[in-house]
XYZ file of C-alpha atoms in Angstrom:
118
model
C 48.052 156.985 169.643
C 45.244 159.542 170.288
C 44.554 157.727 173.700
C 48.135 157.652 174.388
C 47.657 161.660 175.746
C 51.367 162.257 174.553
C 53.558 164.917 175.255
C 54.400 167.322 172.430
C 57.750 165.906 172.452
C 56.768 162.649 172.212
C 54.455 163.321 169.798
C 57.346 164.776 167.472
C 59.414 161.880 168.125
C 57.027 159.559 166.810
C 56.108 161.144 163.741
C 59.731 162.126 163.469
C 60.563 158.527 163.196
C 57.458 157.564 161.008
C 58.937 159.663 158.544
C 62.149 158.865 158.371
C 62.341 154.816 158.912
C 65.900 154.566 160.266
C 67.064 156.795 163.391
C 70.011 156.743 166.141
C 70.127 158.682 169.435
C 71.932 161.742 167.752
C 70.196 161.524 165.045
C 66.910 162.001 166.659
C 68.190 164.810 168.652
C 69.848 166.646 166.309
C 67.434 166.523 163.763
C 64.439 167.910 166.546
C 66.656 170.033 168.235
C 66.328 168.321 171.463
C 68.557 168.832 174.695
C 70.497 165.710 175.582
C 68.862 165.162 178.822
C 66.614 163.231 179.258
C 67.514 160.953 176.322
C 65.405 161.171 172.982
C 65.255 157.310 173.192
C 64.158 157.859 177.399
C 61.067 160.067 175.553
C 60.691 157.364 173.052
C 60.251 154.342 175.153
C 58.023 156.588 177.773
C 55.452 157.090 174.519
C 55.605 153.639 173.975
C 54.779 152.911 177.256
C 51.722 155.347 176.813
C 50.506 153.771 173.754
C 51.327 150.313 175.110
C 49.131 150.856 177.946
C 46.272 151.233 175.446
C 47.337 147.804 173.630
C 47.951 145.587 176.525
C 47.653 142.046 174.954
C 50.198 143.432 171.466
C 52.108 145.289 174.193
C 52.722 142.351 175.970
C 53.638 139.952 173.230
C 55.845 142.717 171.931
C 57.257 143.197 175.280
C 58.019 139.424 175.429
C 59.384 139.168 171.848
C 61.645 142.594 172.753
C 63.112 140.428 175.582
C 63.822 137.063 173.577
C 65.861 139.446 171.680
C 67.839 141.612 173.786
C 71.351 140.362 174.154
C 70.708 140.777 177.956
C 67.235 139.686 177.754
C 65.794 142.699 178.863
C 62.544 143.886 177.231
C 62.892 147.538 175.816
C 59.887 149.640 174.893
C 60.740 151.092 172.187
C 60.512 147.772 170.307
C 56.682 148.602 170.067
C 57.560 150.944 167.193
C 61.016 150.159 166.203
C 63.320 147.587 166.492
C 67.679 147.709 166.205
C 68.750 147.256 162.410
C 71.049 144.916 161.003
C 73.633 145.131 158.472
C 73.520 143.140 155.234
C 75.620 140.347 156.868
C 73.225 140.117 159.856
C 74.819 141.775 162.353
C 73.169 144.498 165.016
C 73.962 147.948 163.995
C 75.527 148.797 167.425
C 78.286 149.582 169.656
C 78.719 146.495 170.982
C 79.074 144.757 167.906
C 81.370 147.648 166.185
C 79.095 148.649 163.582
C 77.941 151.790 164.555
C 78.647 154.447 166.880
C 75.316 154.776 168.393
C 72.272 151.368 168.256
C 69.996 152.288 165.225
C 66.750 151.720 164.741
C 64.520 151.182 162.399
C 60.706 151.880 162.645
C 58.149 148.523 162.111
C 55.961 149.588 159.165
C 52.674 147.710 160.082
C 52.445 150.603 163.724
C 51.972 153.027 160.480
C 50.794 150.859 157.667
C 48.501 149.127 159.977
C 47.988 145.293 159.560
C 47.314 143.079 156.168
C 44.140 141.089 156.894
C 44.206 138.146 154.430
């Protein structure tokens, strides 16, 4: 993330999210008192892209693995450090599927944990 040269938002986003584990659009902006435009998911995905670029093989497996599950089969960035949440039932936490009002997220552990060698 050090290599990722990331903006000071992007940079509070991350660790914003680190911290908390679960996170939605308002959420995010509300809690880091950021304006609406451009989205606080826009700034996420743009500091994934960053650190991506410094990860290109896991970037794009992850990339691949964010499209295979997109209901429109469209990879999304963000997946690199988060992914949409489910409810207990199995069912995305989003609009779409009248869960939620906004998609929410919740962060991948091993970006922060780092990876269990066995």
């Amino acid at each position: 993330m050090l290599k990722a040269d990331l903006s000071d938002d992007e940079t509070e986003i991350i660790d914003y999210i680190r911290y908390t584990g679960v996170f939605n659009e308002l959420s995010l902006r509300q809690s880091l008192s950021l304006a609406s435009k451009p989205p606080a998911l826009y700034k996420l995905c743009k500091a994934c892209t960053k650190i991506g670029a410094h990860l290109a093989i896991d970037f794009a497996e992850m990339m691949s693995w964010s499209q295979s599950h997109s209901d429109d089969h469209i990879a999304w960035h963000g997946n690199l450090v988060c992914s949409i949440a489910y409810t207990c039932d199995g069912r995305k936490l989003q609009p779409e599927d009248g869960t939620s009002l906004y998609h929410t997220f919740a962060v991948h552990q091993e970006l922060f944990n780092g990876l269990e060698t066995t």
